[in-house]
Amino acid sequence: MAEASARVTILLQRARVLAEHVGDLPEAIAVYEQVAAIAPERVDALEAIADLHEALGNLGEATVALQTVAERVPERDAKIRYYMRTARLLESQGASDDALEWYARVVALDPAHSKATQALRHAYAARGDTAGIIDLLRRDISAAEGERAKARLSAEIAALELNENKNPAAAERAARQALDWDPSNLRALILAGDIAFAAHRYAEAVEHLQGALPRADTLPVQEAARVLTRYLDAAEHLSTRAPDQMLEHAQAVLQLTPDDGSLLGRVADLAFHHGTPEQTA
């Protein structure tokens, strides 16, 4: 045992001299490989092998060495570091699918790892992998601090389920969850209203959409007009509708879209039948 340890020390010294002073990287790699064979637990030798192969442009060999290191180190933070480096090396070789696997390993260990999560989200979006993005968002929810942050992520899931997966039932569950966490979440209110309207649940649609209308000025103009139109359409199906409230919301949104002829006509009709003389004028 002592003899093996002494030999490893000598070999490490020789490898460093070859790499740092002689500049014979292939020979240094060969010596580090001897160390790894004698003492497999010496991950520093494997990492040195990866570094030298990368310096020589042997990215495939560097990747294999890094993967070995990543599997052998017990510490979580060290694993994350090696997983990230492996993923980046694979990306540099055009092995995007393999890189995704290693980024996913990082996220499994640390769901809040921003660089790995961002890399995965970008890759999933480029591939149109909505399921992958939703899985990431669910991981983000589990790691998120505060109910408003969780609501924002759940509303994002709802939008993906509705617009990309065409799954209104799943979208509604996600939107309701978002509103449970944050009843004022604007995106969830609009999504829940749209889903209820499509299901002919007009009272529910009105409830959600009128909760969104006071903040219509934070929406893009076309979206604000669309939300108001949907609110008016839903309200007109109700025998218990409140025309004065409808008119108030409509006039507020119309200030954002004064040139929208369709909305202008509906507001004028509401004002004529239910408004005050000032509103009619």
PDB file of C-alpha atoms in Angstrom:
ATOM      1  CA  MET A   1       0.000   0.000   0.000  1.00  0.00           C
ATOM      2  CA  ALA A   2       2.775   2.420   0.996  1.00  0.00           C
ATOM      3  CA  GLU A   3       4.732   1.401  -2.083  1.00  0.00           C
ATOM      4  CA  ALA A   4       1.757   2.139  -4.372  1.00  0.00           C
ATOM      5  CA  SER A   5       1.206   5.497  -2.701  1.00  0.00           C
ATOM      6  CA  ALA A   6       4.862   6.419  -3.139  1.00  0.00           C
ATOM      7  CA  ARG A   7       4.734   5.406  -6.807  1.00  0.00           C
ATOM      8  CA  VAL A   8       1.636   7.514  -7.378  1.00  0.00           C
ATOM      9  CA  THR A   9       3.394  10.537  -5.867  1.00  0.00           C
ATOM     10  CA  ILE A  10       6.397  10.088  -8.144  1.00  0.00           C
ATOM     11  CA  LEU A  11       4.208   9.596 -11.229  1.00  0.00           C
ATOM     12  CA  LEU A  12       2.190  12.717 -10.457  1.00  0.00           C
ATOM     13  CA  GLN A  13       5.354  14.752 -10.142  1.00  0.00           C
ATOM     14  CA  ARG A  14       6.639  13.379 -13.432  1.00  0.00           C
ATOM     15  CA  ALA A  15       3.346  14.087 -15.216  1.00  0.00           C
ATOM     16  CA  ARG A  16       3.321  17.693 -13.994  1.00  0.00           C
ATOM     17  CA  VAL A  17       6.896  18.240 -15.182  1.00  0.00           C
ATOM     18  CA  LEU A  18       6.067  16.776 -18.600  1.00  0.00           C
ATOM     19  CA  ALA A  19       2.977  18.934 -18.949  1.00  0.00           C
ATOM     20  CA  GLU A  20       4.125  22.201 -17.419  1.00  0.00           C
ATOM     21  CA  HIS A  21       7.847  22.333 -18.138  1.00  0.00           C
ATOM     22  CA  VAL A  22       8.623  19.947 -20.984  1.00  0.00           C
ATOM     23  CA  GLY A  23       5.411  20.565 -22.873  1.00  0.00           C
ATOM     24  CA  ASP A  24       5.019  16.903 -23.845  1.00  0.00           C
ATOM     25  CA  LEU A  25       1.288  16.636 -23.326  1.00  0.00           C
ATOM     26  CA  PRO A  26       0.770  13.154 -24.862  1.00  0.00           C
ATOM     27  CA  GLU A  27       3.482  11.693 -22.603  1.00  0.00           C
ATOM     28  CA  ALA A  28       1.997  13.513 -19.598  1.00  0.00           C
ATOM     29  CA  ILE A  29      -1.379  11.965 -20.406  1.00  0.00           C
ATOM     30  CA  ALA A  30       0.218   8.521 -20.507  1.00  0.00           C
ATOM     31  CA  VAL A  31       1.723   9.051 -17.057  1.00  0.00           C
ATOM     32  CA  TYR A  32      -1.545  10.342 -15.597  1.00  0.00           C
ATOM     33  CA  GLU A  33      -3.230   7.241 -17.009  1.00  0.00           C
ATOM     34  CA  GLN A  34      -0.761   5.119 -15.060  1.00  0.00           C
ATOM     35  CA  VAL A  35      -1.795   6.991 -11.916  1.00  0.00           C
ATOM     36  CA  ALA A  36      -5.482   6.374 -12.664  1.00  0.00           C
ATOM     37  CA  ALA A  37      -4.794   2.679 -13.162  1.00  0.00           C
ATOM     38  CA  ILE A  38      -2.940   2.367  -9.853  1.00  0.00           C
ATOM     39  CA  ALA A  39      -5.232   4.663  -7.850  1.00  0.00           C
ATOM     40  CA  PRO A  40      -8.694   4.936  -9.459  1.00  0.00           C
ATOM     41  CA  GLU A  41      -9.795   7.221  -6.643  1.00  0.00           C
ATOM     42  CA  ARG A  42      -7.370   9.932  -7.791  1.00  0.00           C
ATOM     43  CA  VAL A  43      -9.859  12.016  -9.729  1.00  0.00           C
ATOM     44  CA  ASP A  44      -7.258  14.767 -10.006  1.00  0.00           C
ATOM     45  CA  ALA A  45      -5.357  12.517 -12.425  1.00  0.00           C
ATOM     46  CA  LEU A  46      -8.494  11.945 -14.502  1.00  0.00           C
ATOM     47  CA  GLU A  47      -9.232  15.666 -14.522  1.00  0.00           C
ATOM     48  CA  ALA A  48      -5.683  16.363 -15.652  1.00  0.00           C
ATOM     49  CA  ILE A  49      -6.161  13.835 -18.460  1.00  0.00           C
ATOM     50  CA  ALA A  50      -9.315  15.687 -19.514  1.00  0.00           C
ATOM     51  CA  ASP A  51      -7.554  19.071 -19.365  1.00  0.00           C
ATOM     52  CA  LEU A  52      -4.630  17.870 -21.489  1.00  0.00           C
ATOM     53  CA  HIS A  53      -6.823  16.160 -24.067  1.00  0.00           C
ATOM     54  CA  GLU A  54      -8.885  19.344 -24.347  1.00  0.00           C
ATOM     55  CA  ALA A  55      -5.691  21.374 -24.796  1.00  0.00           C
ATOM     56  CA  LEU A  56      -4.674  19.019 -27.607  1.00  0.00           C
ATOM     57  CA  GLY A  57      -8.104  19.321 -29.233  1.00  0.00           C
ATOM     58  CA  ASN A  58      -9.003  15.712 -28.431  1.00  0.00           C
ATOM     59  CA  LEU A  59     -12.489  16.644 -27.272  1.00  0.00           C
ATOM     60  CA  GLY A  60     -13.879  13.129 -27.420  1.00  0.00           C
ATOM     61  CA  GLU A  61     -11.186  11.789 -25.100  1.00  0.00           C
ATOM     62  CA  ALA A  62     -11.555  14.828 -22.840  1.00  0.00           C
ATOM     63  CA  THR A  63     -15.283  14.205 -22.578  1.00  0.00           C
ATOM     64  CA  VAL A  64     -14.836  10.539 -21.658  1.00  0.00           C
ATOM     65  CA  ALA A  65     -12.353  11.458 -18.934  1.00  0.00           C
ATOM     66  CA  LEU A  66     -14.668  14.134 -17.522  1.00  0.00           C
ATOM     67  CA  GLN A  67     -17.614  11.749 -17.493  1.00  0.00           C
ATOM     68  CA  THR A  68     -15.553   9.303 -15.474  1.00  0.00           C
ATOM     69  CA  VAL A  69     -14.596  12.021 -12.998  1.00  0.00           C
ATOM     70  CA  ALA A  70     -18.207  13.165 -12.701  1.00  0.00           C
ATOM     71  CA  GLU A  71     -19.392   9.681 -11.813  1.00  0.00           C
ATOM     72  CA  ARG A  72     -16.634   9.089  -9.265  1.00  0.00           C
ATOM     73  CA  VAL A  73     -16.714  12.275  -7.199  1.00  0.00           C
ATOM     74  CA  PRO A  74     -19.117  11.954  -4.252  1.00  0.00           C
ATOM     75  CA  GLU A  75     -19.641  15.649  -3.497  1.00  0.00           C
ATOM     76  CA  ARG A  76     -22.781  17.223  -4.974  1.00  0.00           C
ATOM     77  CA  ASP A  77     -21.150  20.537  -5.905  1.00  0.00           C
ATOM     78  CA  ALA A  78     -18.227  18.764  -7.564  1.00  0.00           C
ATOM     79  CA  LYS A  79     -20.612  16.586  -9.562  1.00  0.00           C
ATOM     80  CA  ILE A  80     -22.489  19.658 -10.740  1.00  0.00           C
ATOM     81  CA  ARG A  81     -19.256  21.302 -11.846  1.00  0.00           C
ATOM     82  CA  TYR A  82     -18.146  18.257 -13.831  1.00  0.00           C
ATOM     83  CA  TYR A  83     -21.622  17.677 -15.276  1.00  0.00           C
ATOM     84  CA  MET A  84     -21.665  21.281 -16.539  1.00  0.00           C
ATOM     85  CA  ARG A  85     -18.215  20.985 -18.056  1.00  0.00           C
ATOM     86  CA  THR A  86     -19.153  17.699 -19.722  1.00  0.00           C
ATOM     87  CA  ALA A  87     -22.302  19.256 -21.180  1.00  0.00           C
ATOM     88  CA  ARG A  88     -20.363  22.199 -22.593  1.00  0.00           C
ATOM     89  CA  LEU A  89     -17.737  19.948 -24.131  1.00  0.00           C
ATOM     90  CA  LEU A  90     -20.445  17.866 -25.773  1.00  0.00           C
ATOM     91  CA  GLU A  91     -22.104  21.024 -27.097  1.00  0.00           C
ATOM     92  CA  SER A  92     -18.813  22.150 -28.601  1.00  0.00           C
ATOM     93  CA  GLN A  93     -18.729  18.863 -30.529  1.00  0.00           C
ATOM     94  CA  GLY A  94     -22.283  19.337 -31.817  1.00  0.00           C
ATOM     95  CA  ALA A  95     -23.636  16.538 -29.611  1.00  0.00           C
ATOM     96  CA  SER A  96     -26.652  18.553 -28.461  1.00  0.00           C
ATOM     97  CA  ASP A  97     -28.802  15.611 -27.378  1.00  0.00           C
ATOM     98  CA  ASP A  98     -25.997  14.177 -25.245  1.00  0.00           C
ATOM     99  CA  ALA A  99     -25.342  17.614 -23.762  1.00  0.00           C
ATOM    100  CA  LEU A 100     -29.009  17.871 -22.760  1.00  0.00           C
ATOM    101  CA  GLU A 101     -28.678  14.673 -20.753  1.00  0.00           C
ATOM    102  CA  TRP A 102     -25.847  16.176 -18.698  1.00  0.00           C
ATOM    103  CA  TYR A 103     -27.627  19.497 -18.211  1.00  0.00           C
ATOM    104  CA  ALA A 104     -30.627  17.491 -17.007  1.00  0.00           C
ATOM    105  CA  ARG A 105     -28.387  15.763 -14.459  1.00  0.00           C
ATOM    106  CA  VAL A 106     -27.357  19.165 -13.134  1.00  0.00           C
ATOM    107  CA  VAL A 107     -30.978  20.257 -12.773  1.00  0.00           C
ATOM    108  CA  ALA A 108     -31.846  16.975 -11.028  1.00  0.00           C
ATOM    109  CA  LEU A 109     -29.230  17.801  -8.397  1.00  0.00           C
ATOM    110  CA  ASP A 110     -29.934  21.528  -8.297  1.00  0.00           C
ATOM    111  CA  PRO A 111     -33.317  22.604  -9.739  1.00  0.00           C
ATOM    112  CA  ALA A 112     -32.368  26.260  -9.226  1.00  0.00           C
ATOM    113  CA  HIS A 113     -29.165  26.060 -11.284  1.00  0.00           C
ATOM    114  CA  SER A 114     -29.802  28.981 -13.623  1.00  0.00           C
ATOM    115  CA  LYS A 115     -27.243  28.198 -16.337  1.00  0.00           C
ATOM    116  CA  ALA A 116     -28.289  24.559 -16.725  1.00  0.00           C
ATOM    117  CA  THR A 117     -31.980  25.446 -16.623  1.00  0.00           C
ATOM    118  CA  GLN A 118     -31.498  28.191 -19.196  1.00  0.00           C
ATOM    119  CA  ALA A 119     -29.550  25.847 -21.475  1.00  0.00           C
ATOM    120  CA  LEU A 120     -32.251  23.190 -21.217  1.00  0.00           C
ATOM    121  CA  ARG A 121     -35.076  25.654 -21.799  1.00  0.00           C
ATOM    122  CA  HIS A 122     -33.355  27.108 -24.854  1.00  0.00           C
ATOM    123  CA  ALA A 123     -32.745  23.635 -26.270  1.00  0.00           C
ATOM    124  CA  TYR A 124     -36.290  22.455 -25.574  1.00  0.00           C
ATOM    125  CA  ALA A 125     -37.748  25.584 -27.163  1.00  0.00           C
ATOM    126  CA  ALA A 126     -35.579  25.160 -30.255  1.00  0.00           C
ATOM    127  CA  ARG A 127     -36.800  21.576 -30.587  1.00  0.00           C
ATOM    128  CA  GLY A 128     -40.420  22.433 -29.849  1.00  0.00           C
ATOM    129  CA  ASP A 129     -40.288  20.156 -26.797  1.00  0.00           C
ATOM    130  CA  THR A 130     -43.131  21.611 -24.753  1.00  0.00           C
ATOM    131  CA  ALA A 131     -43.154  18.661 -22.360  1.00  0.00           C
ATOM    132  CA  GLY A 132     -39.511  19.321 -21.522  1.00  0.00           C
ATOM    133  CA  ILE A 133     -40.182  23.000 -20.853  1.00  0.00           C
ATOM    134  CA  ILE A 134     -43.159  22.162 -18.620  1.00  0.00           C
ATOM    135  CA  ASP A 135     -41.073  19.673 -16.675  1.00  0.00           C
ATOM    136  CA  LEU A 136     -38.463  22.385 -16.092  1.00  0.00           C
ATOM    137  CA  LEU A 137     -41.134  24.836 -14.958  1.00  0.00           C
ATOM    138  CA  ARG A 138     -42.456  22.294 -12.460  1.00  0.00           C
ATOM    139  CA  ARG A 139     -38.933  21.882 -11.103  1.00  0.00           C
ATOM    140  CA  ASP A 140     -38.708  25.669 -10.861  1.00  0.00           C
ATOM    141  CA  ILE A 141     -41.963  25.737  -8.897  1.00  0.00           C
ATOM    142  CA  SER A 142     -40.623  23.235  -6.381  1.00  0.00           C
ATOM    143  CA  ALA A 143     -37.561  25.420  -5.866  1.00  0.00           C
ATOM    144  CA  ALA A 144     -39.341  28.799  -5.983  1.00  0.00           C
ATOM    145  CA  GLU A 145     -39.625  30.929  -2.864  1.00  0.00           C
ATOM    146  CA  GLY A 146     -42.938  32.657  -2.335  1.00  0.00           C
ATOM    147  CA  GLU A 147     -46.394  32.034  -3.721  1.00  0.00           C
ATOM    148  CA  ARG A 148     -46.266  34.855  -6.266  1.00  0.00           C
ATOM    149  CA  ALA A 149     -43.216  33.297  -7.907  1.00  0.00           C
ATOM    150  CA  LYS A 150     -44.929  29.907  -7.955  1.00  0.00           C
ATOM    151  CA  ALA A 151     -48.051  31.491  -9.475  1.00  0.00           C
ATOM    152  CA  ARG A 152     -46.039  33.120 -12.271  1.00  0.00           C
ATOM    153  CA  LEU A 153     -44.483  29.760 -13.210  1.00  0.00           C
ATOM    154  CA  SER A 154     -47.806  27.926 -13.009  1.00  0.00           C
ATOM    155  CA  ALA A 155     -49.400  30.522 -15.296  1.00  0.00           C
ATOM    156  CA  GLU A 156     -46.588  29.917 -17.769  1.00  0.00           C
ATOM    157  CA  ILE A 157     -47.404  26.205 -17.695  1.00  0.00           C
ATOM    158  CA  ALA A 158     -51.073  27.023 -18.266  1.00  0.00           C
ATOM    159  CA  ALA A 159     -50.203  29.096 -21.344  1.00  0.00           C
ATOM    160  CA  LEU A 160     -48.088  26.283 -22.794  1.00  0.00           C
ATOM    161  CA  GLU A 161     -50.779  23.687 -22.138  1.00  0.00           C
ATOM    162  CA  LEU A 162     -53.431  25.836 -23.806  1.00  0.00           C
ATOM    163  CA  ASN A 163     -51.531  27.352 -26.727  1.00  0.00           C
ATOM    164  CA  GLU A 164     -49.007  24.643 -27.577  1.00  0.00           C
ATOM    165  CA  ASN A 165     -50.463  21.372 -26.296  1.00  0.00           C
ATOM    166  CA  LYS A 166     -54.084  22.371 -27.011  1.00  0.00           C
ATOM    167  CA  ASN A 167     -55.054  20.822 -23.678  1.00  0.00           C
ATOM    168  CA  PRO A 168     -57.580  23.145 -21.992  1.00  0.00           C
ATOM    169  CA  ALA A 169     -58.157  20.777 -19.067  1.00  0.00           C
ATOM    170  CA  ALA A 170     -54.464  20.751 -18.119  1.00  0.00           C
ATOM    171  CA  ALA A 171     -54.259  24.487 -18.783  1.00  0.00           C
ATOM    172  CA  GLU A 172     -57.201  25.161 -16.478  1.00  0.00           C
ATOM    173  CA  ARG A 173     -55.658  23.103 -13.681  1.00  0.00           C
ATOM    174  CA  ALA A 174     -52.435  25.078 -13.958  1.00  0.00           C
ATOM    175  CA  ALA A 175     -54.249  28.424 -14.146  1.00  0.00           C
ATOM    176  CA  ARG A 176     -56.379  27.584 -11.095  1.00  0.00           C
ATOM    177  CA  GLN A 177     -53.276  26.565  -9.199  1.00  0.00           C
ATOM    178  CA  ALA A 178     -51.673  29.885 -10.104  1.00  0.00           C
ATOM    179  CA  LEU A 179     -54.729  31.761  -8.828  1.00  0.00           C
ATOM    180  CA  ASP A 180     -54.729  29.741  -5.613  1.00  0.00           C
ATOM    181  CA  TRP A 181     -51.195  30.986  -5.032  1.00  0.00           C
ATOM    182  CA  ASP A 182     -51.831  34.524  -6.266  1.00  0.00           C
ATOM    183  CA  PRO A 183     -55.439  35.553  -7.029  1.00  0.00           C
ATOM    184  CA  SER A 184     -54.162  38.712  -8.728  1.00  0.00           C
ATOM    185  CA  ASN A 185     -51.940  36.967 -11.299  1.00  0.00           C
ATOM    186  CA  LEU A 186     -52.910  38.734 -14.518  1.00  0.00           C
ATOM    187  CA  ARG A 187     -51.854  36.004 -16.930  1.00  0.00           C
ATOM    188  CA  ALA A 188     -53.717  33.320 -14.993  1.00  0.00           C
ATOM    189  CA  LEU A 189     -56.865  35.462 -14.790  1.00  0.00           C
ATOM    190  CA  ILE A 190     -56.920  35.945 -18.555  1.00  0.00           C
ATOM    191  CA  LEU A 191     -56.185  32.275 -19.282  1.00  0.00           C
ATOM    192  CA  ALA A 192     -58.854  31.106 -16.846  1.00  0.00           C
ATOM    193  CA  GLY A 193     -61.318  33.537 -18.424  1.00  0.00           C
ATOM    194  CA  ASP A 194     -60.515  32.360 -21.942  1.00  0.00           C
ATOM    195  CA  ILE A 195     -60.898  28.707 -20.951  1.00  0.00           C
ATOM    196  CA  ALA A 196     -64.191  29.328 -19.177  1.00  0.00           C
ATOM    197  CA  PHE A 197     -65.510  31.292 -22.179  1.00  0.00           C
ATOM    198  CA  ALA A 198     -64.609  28.497 -24.586  1.00  0.00           C
ATOM    199  CA  ALA A 199     -66.471  26.072 -22.303  1.00  0.00           C
ATOM    200  CA  HIS A 200     -69.543  28.381 -22.317  1.00  0.00           C
ATOM    201  CA  ARG A 201     -69.147  29.057 -18.586  1.00  0.00           C
ATOM    202  CA  TYR A 202     -69.843  32.722 -19.112  1.00  0.00           C
ATOM    203  CA  ALA A 203     -70.357  33.810 -15.493  1.00  0.00           C
ATOM    204  CA  GLU A 204     -66.984  32.351 -14.591  1.00  0.00           C
ATOM    205  CA  ALA A 205     -65.376  33.972 -17.634  1.00  0.00           C
ATOM    206  CA  VAL A 206     -66.763  37.371 -16.616  1.00  0.00           C
ATOM    207  CA  GLU A 207     -65.485  36.936 -13.060  1.00  0.00           C
ATOM    208  CA  HIS A 208     -61.943  36.210 -14.205  1.00  0.00           C
ATOM    209  CA  LEU A 209     -61.789  38.746 -17.030  1.00  0.00           C
ATOM    210  CA  GLN A 210     -63.202  41.646 -15.056  1.00  0.00           C
ATOM    211  CA  GLY A 211     -60.483  40.926 -12.514  1.00  0.00           C
ATOM    212  CA  ALA A 212     -57.948  41.462 -15.293  1.00  0.00           C
ATOM    213  CA  LEU A 213     -59.450  44.569 -16.911  1.00  0.00           C
ATOM    214  CA  PRO A 214     -58.342  47.125 -14.276  1.00  0.00           C
ATOM    215  CA  ARG A 215     -54.754  46.314 -15.315  1.00  0.00           C
ATOM    216  CA  ALA A 216     -55.426  46.281 -19.050  1.00  0.00           C
ATOM    217  CA  ASP A 217     -53.048  49.215 -19.438  1.00  0.00           C
ATOM    218  CA  THR A 218     -50.145  46.850 -18.634  1.00  0.00           C
ATOM    219  CA  LEU A 219     -51.045  44.618 -21.601  1.00  0.00           C
ATOM    220  CA  PRO A 220     -50.111  45.115 -25.251  1.00  0.00           C
ATOM    221  CA  VAL A 221     -52.854  47.214 -26.849  1.00  0.00           C
ATOM    222  CA  GLN A 222     -54.178  44.420 -29.083  1.00  0.00           C
ATOM    223  CA  GLU A 223     -54.328  42.003 -26.148  1.00  0.00           C
ATOM    224  CA  ALA A 224     -56.142  44.577 -24.008  1.00  0.00           C
ATOM    225  CA  ALA A 225     -58.736  45.013 -26.764  1.00  0.00           C
ATOM    226  CA  ARG A 226     -59.099  41.245 -27.156  1.00  0.00           C
ATOM    227  CA  VAL A 227     -59.619  40.726 -23.417  1.00  0.00           C
ATOM    228  CA  LEU A 228     -62.254  43.477 -23.290  1.00  0.00           C
ATOM    229  CA  THR A 229     -64.060  42.046 -26.324  1.00  0.00           C
ATOM    230  CA  ARG A 230     -64.121  38.608 -24.713  1.00  0.00           C
ATOM    231  CA  TYR A 231     -65.382  40.095 -21.463  1.00  0.00           C
ATOM    232  CA  LEU A 232     -68.211  41.893 -23.264  1.00  0.00           C
ATOM    233  CA  ASP A 233     -69.080  38.766 -25.254  1.00  0.00           C
ATOM    234  CA  ALA A 234     -69.262  36.717 -22.060  1.00  0.00           C
ATOM    235  CA  ALA A 235     -71.245  39.340 -20.170  1.00  0.00           C
ATOM    236  CA  GLU A 236     -73.860  39.571 -22.926  1.00  0.00           C
ATOM    237  CA  HIS A 237     -74.733  35.910 -22.311  1.00  0.00           C
ATOM    238  CA  LEU A 238     -75.724  36.662 -18.711  1.00  0.00           C
ATOM    239  CA  SER A 239     -79.204  37.646 -17.643  1.00  0.00           C
ATOM    240  CA  THR A 240     -77.666  39.203 -14.541  1.00  0.00           C
ATOM    241  CA  ARG A 241     -75.117  41.303 -16.403  1.00  0.00           C
ATOM    242  CA  ALA A 242     -74.339  44.779 -15.115  1.00  0.00           C
ATOM    243  CA  PRO A 243     -74.334  47.130 -18.125  1.00  0.00           C
ATOM    244  CA  ASP A 244     -72.989  50.063 -16.131  1.00  0.00           C
ATOM    245  CA  GLN A 245     -69.979  48.000 -15.044  1.00  0.00           C
ATOM    246  CA  MET A 246     -69.518  46.730 -18.592  1.00  0.00           C
ATOM    247  CA  LEU A 247     -69.540  50.312 -19.848  1.00  0.00           C
ATOM    248  CA  GLU A 248     -67.018  51.419 -17.226  1.00  0.00           C
ATOM    249  CA  HIS A 249     -64.564  48.680 -18.195  1.00  0.00           C
ATOM    250  CA  ALA A 250     -65.148  49.241 -21.909  1.00  0.00           C
ATOM    251  CA  GLN A 251     -64.493  52.983 -21.724  1.00  0.00           C
ATOM    252  CA  ALA A 252     -61.288  52.427 -19.732  1.00  0.00           C
ATOM    253  CA  VAL A 253     -59.892  50.028 -22.319  1.00  0.00           C
ATOM    254  CA  LEU A 254     -61.105  52.166 -25.215  1.00  0.00           C
ATOM    255  CA  GLN A 255     -58.755  54.897 -24.011  1.00  0.00           C
ATOM    256  CA  LEU A 256     -55.927  52.521 -24.958  1.00  0.00           C
ATOM    257  CA  THR A 257     -57.424  51.722 -28.374  1.00  0.00           C
ATOM    258  CA  PRO A 258     -59.355  54.814 -29.483  1.00  0.00           C
ATOM    259  CA  ASP A 259     -59.141  53.830 -33.161  1.00  0.00           C
ATOM    260  CA  ASP A 260     -60.679  50.364 -32.717  1.00  0.00           C
ATOM    261  CA  GLY A 261     -63.901  50.763 -34.695  1.00  0.00           C
ATOM    262  CA  SER A 262     -65.471  47.547 -33.435  1.00  0.00           C
ATOM    263  CA  LEU A 263     -64.935  48.395 -29.798  1.00  0.00           C
ATOM    264  CA  LEU A 264     -65.992  51.983 -30.385  1.00  0.00           C
ATOM    265  CA  GLY A 265     -69.314  50.775 -31.757  1.00  0.00           C
ATOM    266  CA  ARG A 266     -69.928  48.469 -28.797  1.00  0.00           C
ATOM    267  CA  VAL A 267     -69.070  51.191 -26.296  1.00  0.00           C
ATOM    268  CA  ALA A 268     -71.365  53.634 -28.104  1.00  0.00           C
ATOM    269  CA  ASP A 269     -74.195  51.097 -27.993  1.00  0.00           C
ATOM    270  CA  LEU A 270     -73.681  50.479 -24.280  1.00  0.00           C
ATOM    271  CA  ALA A 271     -73.515  54.195 -23.597  1.00  0.00           C
ATOM    272  CA  PHE A 272     -76.670  54.875 -25.624  1.00  0.00           C
ATOM    273  CA  HIS A 273     -78.731  52.257 -23.802  1.00  0.00           C
ATOM    274  CA  HIS A 274     -77.223  52.344 -20.319  1.00  0.00           C
ATOM    275  CA  GLY A 275     -74.979  55.372 -19.968  1.00  0.00           C
ATOM    276  CA  THR A 276     -75.448  58.785 -18.469  1.00  0.00           C
ATOM    277  CA  PRO A 277     -75.965  61.771 -20.790  1.00  0.00           C
ATOM    278  CA  GLU A 278     -72.278  62.613 -20.322  1.00  0.00           C
ATOM    279  CA  GLN A 279     -71.220  59.092 -21.349  1.00  0.00           C
ATOM    280  CA  THR A 280     -73.561  59.128 -24.335  1.00  0.00           C
ATOM    281  CA  ALA A 281     -72.105  62.425 -25.470  1.00  0.00           C
TER     282      ALA A 281
END
